Amino acid sequence: NPAPSGGFSSPVQIPGTTWDAVSIAYGTFARKSDGTLWSWGENSRGVLGQNSPVNTHLSSPTQIPGTTWSDNFKTFDSNAIATKTDGTLWVWGQNNQGQLGLSQPNSAYTSSPTQLPGTTWDTRNQKIAAGYGCHYAIKTDGTMWSWGFTGQGQLGQNQSPAGGGVEQTSSPTQIPGTTWKIVGSAWYSNALAIKTDGSLWGWGLNNYGQLGINDKTQRSSPVQIPGTTWSKLAEGSSIYYANA
């Protein structure tokens, strides 16, 4: 039934019966089981990946070129990041803080999927994350990489303007460690990640205690949260949920 705002107050089916993964921010992205990736909604800064003019919005699913997209993709604000089944990593959308990782000027944006260097990016679910002005990705060797804005230390590279470090990194830079398993990022400039030994780590903004380390001090390097049996992550605006 139509809602008062002109939307719907009950679920309405989107055509198709082979959808298997979805990510939503300004635009909506969904993958089908045949490896195709589709987008629709707001197209701020070309985030829909359709090689169309900025703000050319779409009201129905439209295929992004390619048929080998994995179910490992994320969108945040006006950015998107995704892997293909061949281990390549692709980005598109806004680049005002170097978050595309393409070593481009900050004013640039890309409205089509553009490949980042490398073919050993892990294609499994929760191996990439998108946060406020930054991205994270894990490789098959267990290393984790981040790039973009780090005003609150959210890149996890022991760099933050408050400490005299850089404000942003426009190409993938490794976060220390080689046993990273999954990563997640919330809307407010922080991230959590689990290692293969079941330990949970957090870094970035911590003004609400969202890092779970019993204080409200931000961190620019991963700090361990107590416990060694963590297994899964769920992301919220400034809240995290983790299974132990």
mmCIF file of N, CA, C and O in Angstrom, residues 102-138:
data_model
loop_
_atom_site.group_PDB
_atom_site.id
_atom_site.type_symbol
_atom_site.label_atom_id
_atom_site.label_comp_id
_atom_site.label_asym_id
_atom_site.label_seq_id
_atom_site.Cartn_x
_atom_site.Cartn_y
_atom_site.Cartn_z
ATOM 1 N N LEU A 102 42.899 5.672 -6.352
ATOM 2 C CA LEU A 102 43.458 5.671 -7.699
ATOM 3 C C LEU A 102 44.542 6.720 -7.892
ATOM 4 O O LEU A 102 44.957 6.992 -9.015
ATOM 5 N N SER A 103 45.010 7.327 -6.788
ATOM 6 C CA SER A 103 46.044 8.364 -6.838
ATOM 7 C C SER A 103 45.644 9.519 -7.755
ATOM 8 O O SER A 103 46.468 10.101 -8.443
ATOM 9 N N GLN A 104 44.347 9.837 -7.740
ATOM 10 C CA GLN A 104 43.811 10.917 -8.561
ATOM 11 C C GLN A 104 43.644 12.183 -7.724
ATOM 12 O O GLN A 104 43.579 12.123 -6.504
ATOM 13 N N PRO A 105 43.558 13.348 -8.394
ATOM 14 C CA PRO A 105 43.244 14.581 -7.658
ATOM 15 C C PRO A 105 41.926 14.437 -6.918
ATOM 16 O O PRO A 105 41.014 13.751 -7.376
ATOM 17 N N ASN A 106 41.812 15.092 -5.787
ATOM 18 C CA ASN A 106 40.617 14.953 -4.961
ATOM 19 C C ASN A 106 39.333 15.394 -5.648
ATOM 20 O O ASN A 106 38.249 14.974 -5.286
ATOM 21 N N SER A 107 39.445 16.267 -6.633
ATOM 22 C CA SER A 107 38.243 16.769 -7.294
ATOM 23 C C SER A 107 37.647 15.760 -8.273
ATOM 24 O O SER A 107 36.534 15.935 -8.746
ATOM 25 N N ALA A 108 38.398 14.720 -8.577
ATOM 26 C CA ALA A 108 37.958 13.769 -9.588
ATOM 27 C C ALA A 108 36.891 12.829 -9.048
ATOM 28 O O ALA A 108 36.784 12.581 -7.855
ATOM 29 N N TYR A 109 36.065 12.306 -9.938
ATOM 30 C CA TYR A 109 35.169 11.202 -9.612
ATOM 31 C C TYR A 109 35.104 10.305 -10.833
ATOM 32 O O TYR A 109 35.451 10.688 -11.950
ATOM 33 N N THR A 110 34.657 9.083 -10.628
ATOM 34 C CA THR A 110 34.610 8.096 -11.699
ATOM 35 C C THR A 110 33.226 7.478 -11.728
ATOM 36 O O THR A 110 32.770 6.941 -10.713
ATOM 37 N N SER A 111 32.554 7.544 -12.867
ATOM 38 C CA SER A 111 31.192 7.037 -12.964
ATOM 39 C C SER A 111 31.125 5.635 -13.569
ATOM 40 O O SER A 111 30.036 5.130 -13.820
ATOM 41 N N SER A 112 32.283 5.014 -13.777
ATOM 42 C CA SER A 112 32.337 3.628 -14.244
ATOM 43 C C SER A 112 33.296 2.852 -13.349
ATOM 44 O O SER A 112 34.264 3.419 -12.832
ATOM 45 N N PRO A 113 33.069 1.559 -13.153
ATOM 46 C CA PRO A 113 34.003 0.763 -12.361
ATOM 47 C C PRO A 113 35.423 0.869 -12.911
ATOM 48 O O PRO A 113 35.648 0.703 -14.117
ATOM 49 N N THR A 114 36.377 1.168 -12.043
ATOM 50 C CA THR A 114 37.777 1.337 -12.416
ATOM 51 C C THR A 114 38.618 0.430 -11.529
ATOM 52 O O THR A 114 38.456 0.408 -10.313
ATOM 53 N N GLN A 115 39.538 -0.320 -12.150
ATOM 54 C CA GLN A 115 40.286 -1.328 -11.406
ATOM 55 C C GLN A 115 41.423 -0.723 -10.589
ATOM 56 O O GLN A 115 42.163 0.134 -11.067
ATOM 57 N N LEU A 116 41.555 -1.192 -9.369
ATOM 58 C CA LEU A 116 42.726 -0.910 -8.544
ATOM 59 C C LEU A 116 43.787 -1.960 -8.847
ATOM 60 O O LEU A 116 43.457 -3.080 -9.244
ATOM 61 N N PRO A 117 45.064 -1.653 -8.649
ATOM 62 C CA PRO A 117 46.105 -2.640 -8.949
ATOM 63 C C PRO A 117 45.962 -3.918 -8.135
ATOM 64 O O PRO A 117 45.521 -3.899 -6.978
ATOM 65 N N GLY A 118 46.340 -5.032 -8.740
ATOM 66 C CA GLY A 118 46.369 -6.300 -8.028
ATOM 67 C C GLY A 118 45.295 -7.274 -8.457
ATOM 68 O O GLY A 118 44.222 -6.871 -8.915
ATOM 69 N N THR A 119 45.586 -8.557 -8.304
ATOM 70 C CA THR A 119 44.624 -9.617 -8.654
ATOM 71 C C THR A 119 44.483 -10.636 -7.531
ATOM 72 O O THR A 119 43.982 -11.746 -7.758
ATOM 73 N N THR A 120 44.910 -10.257 -6.317
ATOM 74 C CA THR A 120 44.827 -11.191 -5.194
ATOM 75 C C THR A 120 43.943 -10.648 -4.074
ATOM 76 O O THR A 120 44.104 -11.011 -2.906
ATOM 77 N N TRP A 121 42.989 -9.786 -4.425
ATOM 78 C CA TRP A 121 42.022 -9.317 -3.442
ATOM 79 C C TRP A 121 41.042 -10.441 -3.135
ATOM 80 O O TRP A 121 40.573 -11.142 -4.036
ATOM 81 N N ASP A 122 40.734 -10.635 -1.863
ATOM 82 C CA ASP A 122 39.851 -11.722 -1.450
ATOM 83 C C ASP A 122 38.422 -11.410 -1.901
ATOM 84 O O ASP A 122 37.903 -10.328 -1.645
ATOM 85 N N THR A 123 37.777 -12.353 -2.555
ATOM 86 C CA THR A 123 36.459 -12.125 -3.149
ATOM 87 C C THR A 123 35.304 -12.556 -2.246
ATOM 88 O O THR A 123 34.148 -12.374 -2.596
ATOM 89 N N ARG A 124 35.604 -13.102 -1.087
ATOM 90 C CA ARG A 124 34.542 -13.583 -0.215
ATOM 91 C C ARG A 124 33.869 -12.434 0.532
ATOM 92 O O ARG A 124 34.431 -11.357 0.688
ATOM 93 N N ASN A 125 32.664 -12.689 1.017
ATOM 94 C CA ASN A 125 31.873 -11.673 1.694
ATOM 95 C C ASN A 125 32.574 -11.142 2.940
ATOM 96 O O ASN A 125 33.241 -11.886 3.649
ATOM 97 N N GLN A 126 32.413 -9.849 3.209
ATOM 98 C CA GLN A 126 32.993 -9.127 4.345
ATOM 99 C C GLN A 126 34.509 -9.013 4.267
ATOM 100 O O GLN A 126 35.177 -8.836 5.280
ATOM 101 N N LYS A 127 35.058 -9.105 3.053
ATOM 102 C CA LYS A 127 36.483 -8.892 2.870
ATOM 103 C C LYS A 127 36.789 -7.450 2.443
ATOM 104 O O LYS A 127 37.950 -7.079 2.311
ATOM 105 N N ILE A 128 35.747 -6.650 2.216
ATOM 106 C CA ILE A 128 35.912 -5.228 1.938
ATOM 107 C C ILE A 128 34.928 -4.458 2.802
ATOM 108 O O ILE A 128 33.931 -5.008 3.271
ATOM 109 N N ALA A 129 35.210 -3.166 3.009
ATOM 110 C CA ALA A 129 34.313 -2.312 3.774
ATOM 111 C C ALA A 129 34.434 -0.893 3.249
ATOM 112 O O ALA A 129 35.483 -0.483 2.735
ATOM 113 N N ALA A 130 33.341 -0.141 3.373
ATOM 114 C CA ALA A 130 33.305 1.255 2.963
ATOM 115 C C ALA A 130 32.876 2.096 4.160
ATOM 116 O O ALA A 130 31.889 1.774 4.820
ATOM 117 N N GLY A 131 33.644 3.149 4.454
ATOM 118 C CA GLY A 131 33.339 4.018 5.574
ATOM 119 C C GLY A 131 33.318 5.472 5.160
ATOM 120 O O GLY A 131 33.287 5.788 3.965
ATOM 121 N N TYR A 132 33.362 6.350 6.136
ATOM 122 C CA TYR A 132 33.310 7.785 5.852
ATOM 123 C C TYR A 132 34.599 8.238 5.158
ATOM 124 O O TYR A 132 35.647 8.374 5.774
ATOM 125 N N GLY A 133 34.522 8.418 3.839
ATOM 126 C CA GLY A 133 35.663 8.894 3.067
ATOM 127 C C GLY A 133 36.795 7.902 2.932
ATOM 128 O O GLY A 133 37.920 8.285 2.603
ATOM 129 N N CYS A 134 36.554 6.618 3.171
ATOM 130 C CA CYS A 134 37.652 5.653 3.103
ATOM 131 C C CYS A 134 37.139 4.258 2.760
ATOM 132 O O CYS A 134 35.944 3.982 2.831
ATOM 133 N N HIS A 135 38.075 3.391 2.370
ATOM 134 C CA HIS A 135 37.760 2.011 2.042
ATOM 135 C C HIS A 135 38.783 1.079 2.690
ATOM 136 O O HIS A 135 39.916 1.477 2.971
ATOM 137 N N TYR A 136 38.362 -0.170 2.853
ATOM 138 C CA TYR A 136 39.220 -1.217 3.400
ATOM 139 C C TYR A 136 39.058 -2.466 2.537
ATOM 140 O O TYR A 136 37.967 -2.748 2.047
ATOM 141 N N ALA A 137 40.151 -3.215 2.367
ATOM 142 C CA ALA A 137 40.066 -4.466 1.603
ATOM 143 C C ALA A 137 41.127 -5.435 2.098
ATOM 144 O O ALA A 137 42.246 -5.036 2.434
ATOM 145 N N ILE A 138 40.752 -6.713 2.140
ATOM 146 C CA ILE A 138 41.656 -7.781 2.566
ATOM 147 C C ILE A 138 42.071 -8.594 1.345
ATOM 148 O O ILE A 138 41.249 -8.878 0.468
#
